[in-house]
Short mmCIF file of C-alpha atoms in Angstrom, two decimals:
data_model
loop_
_atom_site.label_atom_id
_atom_site.label_comp_id
_atom_site.label_asym_id
_atom_site.label_seq_id
_atom_site.Cartn_x
_atom_site.Cartn_y
_atom_site.Cartn_z
CA MET U 959 134.98 38.79 110.30
CA THR U 960 134.70 39.48 106.47
CA GLN U 961 134.36 43.07 105.06
CA THR U 962 130.75 42.40 104.37
CA SER U 963 129.94 41.34 107.88
CA GLN U 964 131.73 44.39 109.31
CA ILE U 965 129.75 46.72 106.94
CA THR U 966 126.51 44.86 108.08
CA ALA U 967 127.35 45.15 111.77
CA ALA U 968 128.29 48.84 111.32
CA ALA U 969 124.94 49.49 109.63
CA GLU U 970 123.13 47.60 112.36
CA ASP U 971 124.89 49.74 115.00
CA THR U 972 123.94 52.96 113.14
CA ARG U 973 120.35 51.84 112.93
CA ARG U 974 120.19 51.15 116.67
CA GLN U 975 121.81 54.48 117.58
CA SER U 976 119.13 56.30 115.35
CA ARG U 977 116.38 54.99 117.51
CA ILE U 978 115.41 56.66 120.65
CA HIS U 979 117.30 54.87 123.50
CA ARG U 980 115.11 52.57 125.77
CA ALA U 981 116.42 54.49 128.79
CA TRP U 982 114.14 57.42 127.76
CA PHE U 983 111.07 55.12 127.80
CA VAL U 984 112.13 53.75 131.16
CA ALA U 985 112.43 57.28 132.44
CA ALA U 986 109.03 58.19 130.94
CA VAL U 987 107.38 55.20 132.83
CA THR U 988 109.20 56.28 135.99
CA PHE U 989 107.93 59.84 135.53
CA VAL U 990 104.34 58.72 135.17
CA THR U 991 104.75 56.37 138.21
CA ILE U 992 105.98 59.14 140.42
CA ILE U 993 103.16 61.48 139.27
CA GLY U 994 100.71 58.82 140.15
CA ALA U 995 102.06 58.38 143.51
CA ALA U 996 102.24 62.22 143.98
CA ALA U 997 98.56 62.25 144.80
CA PHE U 998 99.19 61.26 148.54
CA ARG U 999 101.83 64.12 148.65
CA SER U 1000 99.03 66.59 147.81
CA LEU U 1001 96.47 65.57 150.45
CA PRO U 1002 97.88 66.16 154.07
CA GLY U 1003 97.74 69.92 154.02
CA LEU U 1004 94.14 69.77 152.83
CA LEU U 1005 93.17 67.32 155.67
CA ILE U 1006 94.21 69.39 158.70
CA ASP U 1007 91.19 71.69 158.86
CA PRO U 1008 88.55 69.11 157.85
CA LEU U 1009 89.83 66.58 160.34
CA HIS U 1010 89.87 69.07 163.00
CA GLN U 1011 86.33 70.00 162.39
CA ASP U 1012 84.99 66.47 161.81
CA PHE U 1013 86.79 64.69 164.83
CA GLY U 1014 87.85 67.58 167.18
CA TRP U 1015 91.65 66.53 166.90
CA SER U 1016 94.10 69.15 167.50
CA ARG U 1017 96.36 70.34 164.75
CA GLY U 1018 99.18 68.97 166.74
CA THR U 1019 97.67 65.47 166.63
CA ILE U 1020 97.06 65.63 163.02
CA GLY U 1021 100.50 67.12 162.46
CA ALA U 1022 101.93 64.09 164.35
CA ALA U 1023 100.21 61.71 161.85
CA VAL U 1024 101.82 63.61 159.04
CA SER U 1025 105.07 63.75 160.60
CA ILE U 1026 105.07 59.88 161.01
CA ASN U 1027 104.30 59.70 157.31
CA LEU U 1028 107.16 62.01 156.43
CA ALA U 1029 109.61 60.39 158.66
CA LEU U 1030 108.90 56.95 157.29
CA TYR U 1031 109.05 58.22 153.81
CA GLY U 1032 112.55 59.15 154.40
CA LEU U 1033 113.68 56.24 156.64
CA THR U 1034 112.36 53.66 154.23
CA ALA U 1035 114.21 55.13 151.21
CA PRO U 1036 117.66 53.61 151.76
CA PHE U 1037 116.31 50.17 152.50
CA ALA U 1038 114.07 50.44 149.36
CA ALA U 1039 117.24 51.27 147.33
CA ALA U 1040 118.73 48.14 148.66
CA LEU U 1041 115.69 46.13 148.10
CA MET U 1042 115.66 47.30 144.51
CA ASP U 1043 119.10 45.78 144.14
CA ARG U 1044 117.89 42.63 145.59
CA PHE U 1045 114.43 42.01 144.12
CA GLY U 1046 114.28 44.42 141.16
CA ILE U 1047 112.63 47.90 140.70
CA ARG U 1048 109.45 46.56 139.33
CA ARG U 1049 108.61 44.33 142.28
CA VAL U 1050 109.45 46.98 144.95
CA VAL U 1051 107.56 49.83 143.28
CA ALA U 1052 104.44 47.64 142.52
CA VAL U 1053 104.11 46.47 146.19
CA ALA U 1054 104.81 50.16 147.43
CA LEU U 1055 101.95 51.61 145.20
CA THR U 1056 99.49 48.96 146.57
CA MET U 1057 100.60 49.87 150.16
CA ILE U 1058 99.68 53.46 149.43
CA ALA U 1059 96.29 52.57 147.96
CA VAL U 1060 95.52 50.52 150.91
CA GLY U 1061 96.43 52.87 153.44
CA ALA U 1062 94.72 55.90 151.87
CA GLY U 1063 91.59 53.74 151.34
CA LEU U 1064 91.30 52.61 154.89
CA THR U 1065 91.24 56.12 156.15
CA VAL U 1066 87.77 56.38 155.03
CA TRP U 1067 86.54 54.25 157.82
CA MET U 1068 88.82 55.60 160.62
CA THR U 1069 87.07 56.89 163.77
CA ALA U 1070 90.15 57.54 166.06
CA ALA U 1071 93.35 59.52 165.79
CA TRP U 1072 95.50 56.31 166.20
CA GLN U 1073 93.98 55.06 163.14
CA LEU U 1074 94.94 58.15 161.15
CA MET U 1075 98.55 57.45 162.36
CA LEU U 1076 98.34 53.82 161.41
CA TYR U 1077 96.85 54.09 158.01
CA TRP U 1078 98.14 57.49 156.75
CA GLY U 1079 101.28 57.57 158.90
CA LEU U 1080 102.45 54.01 158.75
CA LEU U 1081 101.10 52.24 155.73
CA VAL U 1082 101.19 55.30 153.34
CA GLY U 1083 104.53 56.38 154.90
CA LEU U 1084 106.28 52.93 154.16
CA GLY U 1085 104.85 52.75 150.68
CA SER U 1086 105.69 56.24 149.73
CA GLY U 1087 109.19 55.79 151.21
CA SER U 1088 109.74 53.03 148.64
CA MET U 1089 108.61 55.45 145.95
CA ALA U 1090 110.90 58.17 147.24
CA LEU U 1091 113.72 59.97 145.23
CA ALA U 1092 115.91 56.92 145.84
CA PHE U 1093 113.75 55.32 143.01
CA ALA U 1094 114.65 58.13 140.66
CA ALA U 1095 118.33 57.89 141.74
CA THR U 1096 118.44 54.15 141.04
CA VAL U 1097 116.85 54.53 137.56
CA THR U 1098 119.08 57.15 136.76
CA ASN U 1099 122.26 55.36 137.79
CA ARG U 1100 121.35 52.21 136.12
CA TRP U 1101 120.08 53.48 132.72
CA PHE U 1102 122.10 56.58 132.07
CA THR U 1103 125.85 57.41 131.98
CA GLU U 1104 125.27 60.87 130.19
CA ARG U 1105 122.66 63.49 131.06
CA ARG U 1106 122.22 62.11 134.67
CA GLY U 1107 121.81 65.56 136.17
CA LEU U 1108 118.99 66.46 133.60
CA VAL U 1109 117.19 63.15 134.03
CA THR U 1110 117.41 63.50 137.81
CA GLY U 1111 115.87 66.88 137.48
CA ILE U 1112 113.02 65.60 135.25
CA LEU U 1113 112.29 62.73 137.56
CA THR U 1114 112.23 64.88 140.62
CA ALA U 1115 110.06 67.27 138.83
CA ALA U 1116 107.51 64.50 138.32
CA SER U 1117 106.37 64.82 142.08
CA ALA U 1118 105.64 68.52 141.40
CA SER U 1119 103.84 67.59 138.26
CA GLY U 1120 101.59 65.24 140.34
CA GLN U 1121 100.91 68.02 142.78
CA LEU U 1122 99.94 70.27 139.92
CA ILE U 1123 97.56 67.69 138.58
CA PHE U 1124 95.97 66.47 141.93
CA LEU U 1125 95.97 69.62 144.20
CA PRO U 1126 93.20 71.44 142.43
CA VAL U 1127 91.21 68.40 142.05
CA LEU U 1128 91.52 67.19 145.61
CA SER U 1129 91.03 70.72 147.05
CA TRP U 1130 87.84 70.89 145.05
CA THR U 1131 86.79 67.61 146.20
CA VAL U 1132 87.42 68.33 149.83
CA GLU U 1133 85.59 71.56 149.80
CA ARG U 1134 82.49 70.24 147.85
CA HIS U 1135 82.24 66.53 148.88
CA ASP U 1136 84.19 66.08 152.04
CA TRP U 1137 87.64 64.67 152.52
CA ARG U 1138 86.74 60.99 152.26
CA PRO U 1139 86.30 61.11 148.47
CA ALA U 1140 89.64 62.78 148.16
CA ALA U 1141 91.23 59.78 150.01
CA VAL U 1142 89.57 57.34 147.75
CA THR U 1143 90.87 59.35 144.75
CA VAL U 1144 94.43 59.04 146.20
CA ALA U 1145 94.01 55.21 146.61
CA LEU U 1146 92.70 54.85 142.98
CA ALA U 1147 95.57 56.99 141.52
CA ALA U 1148 98.15 54.63 143.09
CA LEU U 1149 96.32 51.53 141.78
CA VAL U 1150 96.06 52.70 138.28
CA VAL U 1151 99.80 53.05 137.92
CA VAL U 1152 100.63 49.48 139.03
CA PRO U 1153 99.88 47.94 135.72
CA PHE U 1154 102.28 50.51 133.97
CA VAL U 1155 105.10 49.55 136.33
CA TRP U 1156 104.63 45.86 135.92
CA LEU U 1157 104.31 45.73 132.25
CA LEU U 1158 106.67 48.54 131.02
CA LEU U 1159 109.37 49.20 133.59
CA ARG U 1160 112.52 47.32 133.32
CA ASP U 1161 115.25 46.83 135.99
CA HIS U 1162 118.38 47.06 134.00
CA PRO U 1163 119.54 47.87 130.41
CA ALA U 1164 121.09 44.38 130.24
CA ASP U 1165 117.58 42.97 130.60
CA VAL U 1166 116.89 44.26 126.97
CA GLY U 1167 120.52 43.88 125.68
CA LEU U 1168 121.37 47.50 125.77
CA LYS U 1169 124.19 49.72 127.10
CA PRO U 1170 123.25 52.44 129.51
CA TYR U 1171 122.48 55.62 127.60
CA GLY U 1172 125.72 57.37 126.75
CA SER U 1173 127.93 54.49 127.65
CA ARG U 1174 130.46 53.04 125.20
CA GLU U 1175 130.62 49.67 126.91
CA PHE U 1176 128.01 47.01 127.57
CA VAL U 1177 127.30 46.88 131.42
CA PRO U 1178 126.24 43.40 132.61
CA LYS U 1179 123.42 43.23 135.05
CA PRO U 1180 124.81 42.74 138.65
CA ALA U 1181 123.88 39.78 140.58
CA PRO U 1182 121.13 40.28 143.13
CA VAL U 1183 122.61 41.68 146.48
CA PRO U 1184 121.37 39.67 149.46
CA GLY U 1185 120.95 41.11 152.81
CA ALA U 1186 119.24 44.36 151.77
CA ALA U 1187 118.79 45.67 155.33
CA ARG U 1188 122.28 44.78 156.26
CA ARG U 1189 123.86 46.46 153.22
CA ALA U 1190 121.71 49.71 153.82
CA VAL U 1191 123.10 49.82 157.38
CA THR U 1192 126.62 48.99 156.42
CA VAL U 1193 126.55 51.75 153.74
CA LEU U 1194 125.27 54.18 156.38
CA PHE U 1195 128.08 53.29 158.85
CA SER U 1196 130.65 53.71 155.92
CA ALA U 1197 129.27 57.06 154.82
CA ALA U 1198 128.73 58.33 158.36
CA ARG U 1199 132.59 58.29 158.83
CA THR U 1200 132.93 60.97 156.31
CA GLY U 1201 132.25 64.71 156.66
CA PRO U 1202 130.37 65.27 153.36
CA PHE U 1203 127.68 62.78 154.41
CA TRP U 1204 126.80 64.90 157.57
CA LEU U 1205 126.90 68.12 155.60
CA LEU U 1206 124.65 66.68 152.85
CA ALA U 1207 122.25 65.26 155.51
CA GLY U 1208 122.30 68.47 157.36
CA THR U 1209 121.51 70.65 154.38
CA PHE U 1210 118.80 68.31 153.12
CA ALA U 1211 117.14 68.05 156.55
CA ILE U 1212 116.79 71.74 156.33
CA CYS U 1213 115.56 71.47 152.74
CA GLY U 1214 112.75 69.10 153.98
CA ALA U 1215 111.87 71.28 156.98
CA SER U 1216 111.32 74.18 154.55
CA THR U 1217 109.33 72.43 151.95
CA ASN U 1218 107.38 69.31 152.75
CA GLY U 1219 107.29 69.87 156.47
CA LEU U 1220 106.50 73.67 156.20
CA ILE U 1221 105.01 74.94 152.91
CA GLN U 1222 103.31 71.58 151.73
CA THR U 1223 101.79 70.89 155.09
CA HIS U 1224 101.03 74.22 156.65
CA PHE U 1225 100.63 76.88 153.71
CA VAL U 1226 96.96 76.07 153.02
CA PRO U 1227 95.92 76.23 156.75
CA ALA U 1228 98.09 79.40 157.28
CA SER U 1229 96.62 80.98 154.26
CA HIS U 1230 93.17 80.12 155.49
CA ASP U 1231 93.91 81.66 158.90
CA HIS U 1232 94.26 84.96 157.01
CA GLY U 1233 90.90 84.58 155.28
CA MET U 1234 92.02 83.09 152.03
CA PRO U 1235 89.68 80.39 150.70
CA VAL U 1236 91.05 76.81 150.72
CA THR U 1237 90.73 76.22 147.00
CA ALA U 1238 92.59 79.49 146.34
CA ALA U 1239 95.49 78.50 148.63
CA ALA U 1240 95.61 74.98 147.13
CA SER U 1241 95.67 76.57 143.77
CA LEU U 1242 98.84 78.61 144.80
CA LEU U 1243 100.49 75.32 145.84
CA ALA U 1244 99.64 73.98 142.44
CA VAL U 1245 101.35 76.87 140.78
CA ILE U 1246 104.42 76.21 142.89
CA GLY U 1247 104.31 72.86 141.20
CA VAL U 1248 104.30 74.44 137.75
CA PHE U 1249 107.39 76.40 138.37
CA ASP U 1250 108.99 73.58 140.40
CA VAL U 1251 109.07 71.54 137.20
CA VAL U 1252 110.83 74.29 135.40
CA GLY U 1253 113.27 74.94 138.22
CA THR U 1254 114.03 71.36 138.91
CA ILE U 1255 114.88 70.61 135.29
CA ALA U 1256 116.97 73.66 134.97
CA SER U 1257 118.80 72.78 138.18
CA GLY U 1258 119.59 69.29 136.55
CA TRP U 1259 120.99 71.19 133.52
CA PHE U 1260 122.99 73.41 135.78
CA THR U 1261 124.25 70.47 137.74
CA ASP U 1262 125.75 68.87 134.64
CA ARG U 1263 127.73 72.15 134.11
CA TYR U 1264 128.61 73.86 137.37
CA ASP U 1265 129.80 73.22 140.83
CA ALA U 1266 126.92 71.52 142.75
CA ARG U 1267 128.15 73.10 146.13
CA ARG U 1268 127.67 76.56 144.87
CA LEU U 1269 124.38 75.76 143.21
CA LEU U 1270 123.13 74.44 146.69
CA ALA U 1271 124.29 77.53 148.45
CA VAL U 1272 122.55 79.92 146.10
CA TYR U 1273 119.40 77.80 146.22
CA TYR U 1274 119.15 77.70 150.08
CA ALA U 1275 120.16 81.46 150.40
CA LEU U 1276 117.30 82.50 148.09
CA ARG U 1277 114.81 80.16 149.81
CA GLY U 1278 115.64 81.61 153.20
CA VAL U 1279 115.12 85.24 152.11
CA SER U 1280 111.74 84.32 150.48
CA LEU U 1281 110.49 82.70 153.71
CA LEU U 1282 111.41 85.73 155.73
CA PHE U 1283 109.07 87.83 153.60
CA LEU U 1284 106.07 85.33 153.68
CA PRO U 1285 104.41 86.54 156.82
CA ILE U 1286 103.69 90.06 155.48
CA LEU U 1287 102.41 88.53 152.14
CA LEU U 1288 99.58 86.33 153.48
CA ALA U 1289 96.12 87.98 152.93
CA PRO U 1290 92.56 87.13 152.30
CA SER U 1291 93.11 87.51 148.47
CA ILE U 1292 95.82 86.71 146.01
CA HIS U 1293 97.81 89.76 145.16
CA PRO U 1294 100.91 90.38 142.91
CA PRO U 1295 103.62 90.12 145.60
CA MET U 1296 102.18 86.74 146.74
CA LEU U 1297 102.32 85.56 143.25
CA PHE U 1298 105.94 86.55 142.93
CA PHE U 1299 106.75 84.57 146.08
CA ILE U 1300 104.88 81.59 144.60
CA VAL U 1301 106.85 81.76 141.37
CA PHE U 1302 110.19 82.42 143.23
CA TYR U 1303 109.66 79.68 145.67
CA GLY U 1304 108.39 77.29 143.12
CA LEU U 1305 111.66 77.50 141.05
CA ASP U 1306 113.63 76.69 144.24
CA TRP U 1307 111.32 74.01 145.76
CA VAL U 1308 113.27 70.90 144.86
CA ALA U 1309 116.12 72.39 142.76
CA THR U 1310 118.36 71.16 145.57
CA VAL U 1311 117.91 67.46 144.47
CA PRO U 1312 119.97 67.29 141.34
CA PRO U 1313 123.21 68.76 142.94
CA THR U 1314 122.64 66.72 146.18
CA VAL U 1315 122.32 63.44 144.07
CA ALA U 1316 125.47 64.56 142.11
CA LEU U 1317 127.52 65.14 145.32
CA CYS U 1318 126.42 61.73 146.69
CA ARG U 1319 127.62 60.25 143.37
CA GLU U 1320 130.96 62.03 143.40
CA HIS U 1321 131.79 60.90 147.02
CA TYR U 1322 130.17 57.43 147.21
CA GLY U 1323 130.18 55.90 143.75
CA GLU U 1324 128.10 52.61 143.31
CA ASP U 1325 126.68 53.11 146.83
CA SER U 1326 125.46 56.40 145.90
CA ALA U 1327 121.74 55.67 145.62
CA ILE U 1328 121.69 54.04 149.15
CA VAL U 1329 123.63 56.96 150.56
CA PHE U 1330 121.29 59.40 148.90
CA GLY U 1331 118.45 57.32 150.53
CA TRP U 1332 120.06 58.00 154.01
CA VAL U 1333 120.41 61.71 153.05
CA LEU U 1334 116.75 61.71 152.02
CA ALA U 1335 115.95 60.18 155.35
CA SER U 1336 117.43 63.32 157.00
CA HIS U 1337 115.25 65.38 154.69
CA GLN U 1338 112.05 63.63 155.76
CA VAL U 1339 113.06 63.77 159.39
CA GLY U 1340 113.43 67.61 159.11
CA ALA U 1341 110.07 67.83 157.47
CA ALA U 1342 108.47 65.62 159.99
CA LEU U 1343 109.77 67.71 162.86
CA VAL U 1344 108.52 70.96 161.23
CA ALA U 1345 105.11 69.25 160.19
CA PHE U 1346 104.56 68.51 163.94
CA LEU U 1347 106.18 71.60 165.53
CA GLY U 1348 104.42 73.84 163.04
CA GLY U 1349 101.05 72.58 164.26
CA VAL U 1350 102.22 72.81 167.82
CA ALA U 1351 103.22 76.47 167.20
CA ARG U 1352 99.92 77.26 165.67
CA ASP U 1353 98.08 75.75 168.61
CA ALA U 1354 100.35 77.60 171.08
CA PHE U 1355 100.74 81.12 169.37
CA GLY U 1356 97.62 81.31 167.16
CA THR U 1357 99.83 82.11 164.21
CA TYR U 1358 102.59 80.36 162.07
CA ASP U 1359 104.84 83.50 161.99
CA PRO U 1360 107.53 82.12 164.29
CA VAL U 1361 107.76 79.02 162.10
CA TRP U 1362 108.36 81.03 158.87
CA TYR U 1363 111.16 83.10 160.57
CA ALA U 1364 113.00 80.05 162.09
CA SER U 1365 112.86 78.16 158.74
CA GLY U 1366 114.36 81.35 156.90
CA ALA U 1367 117.30 81.35 159.45
CA LEU U 1368 117.89 77.60 158.94
CA CYS U 1369 118.00 78.04 155.26
CA ALA U 1370 120.77 80.60 155.74
CA ALA U 1371 122.70 77.93 157.72
CA ALA U 1372 122.23 75.39 155.01
CA ALA U 1373 123.75 77.77 152.42
CA LEU U 1374 126.91 77.97 154.57
CA MET U 1375 127.05 74.31 155.15
CA ALA U 1376 126.83 73.58 151.43
CA LEU U 1377 129.94 75.67 150.73
CA VAL U 1378 132.06 73.67 153.33
CA ILE U 1379 131.38 70.34 151.38
CA ARG U 1380 134.71 69.24 149.73
CA ARG U 1381 134.88 67.95 146.17
CA GLY U 1382 134.48 64.39 145.58
CA ARG U 1383 137.17 62.28 143.83
CA GLU U 1384 134.86 61.43 140.99
CA ALA U 1385 133.72 65.03 140.38
CA ALA U 1386 133.72 66.05 136.74
CA PRO U 1387 135.21 69.40 135.55
CA VAL U 1388 132.75 72.29 135.88
CA ALA U 1389 132.41 75.63 134.35
CA GLY U 1390 132.62 78.84 136.25
#
């Protein structure tokens, strides 16, 4: 190569580096996609009382449908991660959003509880599972070498941002116009995002001739991996022979039990039991979403710098303490101590995700997205159990208080479990 050619090549490299890397645009599309899909996550807690009044179904029955949704959300995730390796991110996500739209739309015509379990539990559960956090983990692993913790935090926060956007709208719709228009809103929100995914999302940096963000070397796009289901199960069996997997799965199961299963499903009806209007309670959940964004992005920043195990221990311990105080804070109106709980809990809501993803990456390398999918499955199984048992407890005791106390104790156990996890061989040096 001549000196002139070298100078030209160097100038071209400098010009490319001065641009915003395509990875950030892919992350932005992923963020918007998760926001659009978050509409379905906002609705279950708002449906419990209206469905109970309209159809006479018990809260336990409605909670069972929500628990099916939550369980499938988690159990589908590892297979979805493997399917993304086989068919590409775009195709899997577009099909998943369509399933969410169909399932949510069909609930408008349901007349029996089994239809709620089929439409909302099965269809929306399968679709949402393919849009789970394994989607964010796959995008992060493929497109970023640096700033992975921060990007994971931002993409995780997208679900909370969606909750912030949709909860006030859906709660107002349910209160003023019944629950059916709210279900249609969820269906439309999922459909609107499909064109963005198909036209703007790309599966791998090599598709557009780029290196992953922060990488010094070009990474060829791996060949499609056949046997997605077999690979997901094989990775599970391999990971299940290691201690860190069970500790991560156990702590994340408690995470799901104390967030999606408990607060997201039962906070609104529990607040309504104490005389608080549904719109006010839903607004508090939306405020949780505001601070969830801040807490999750901050957690991603911390994860790039500090020991992920210690971060998890702190997060779970603080969450457990806050839940023990919640029963005495519920009241007919919003007061300062309740607002303090909402802010505190919001900062901690899914702050556990970036350090959990980082620990999966440390221990399981290239299989980390699928391993995290299985860890997420445990998260959703925990959420499903509490979504169901919380409704049963409310039917049996006339109050949610035993559920709050039990969840607080479980969070304390999760904090201890996090400290027992050993460091992975791929762990980066941390401060502190």
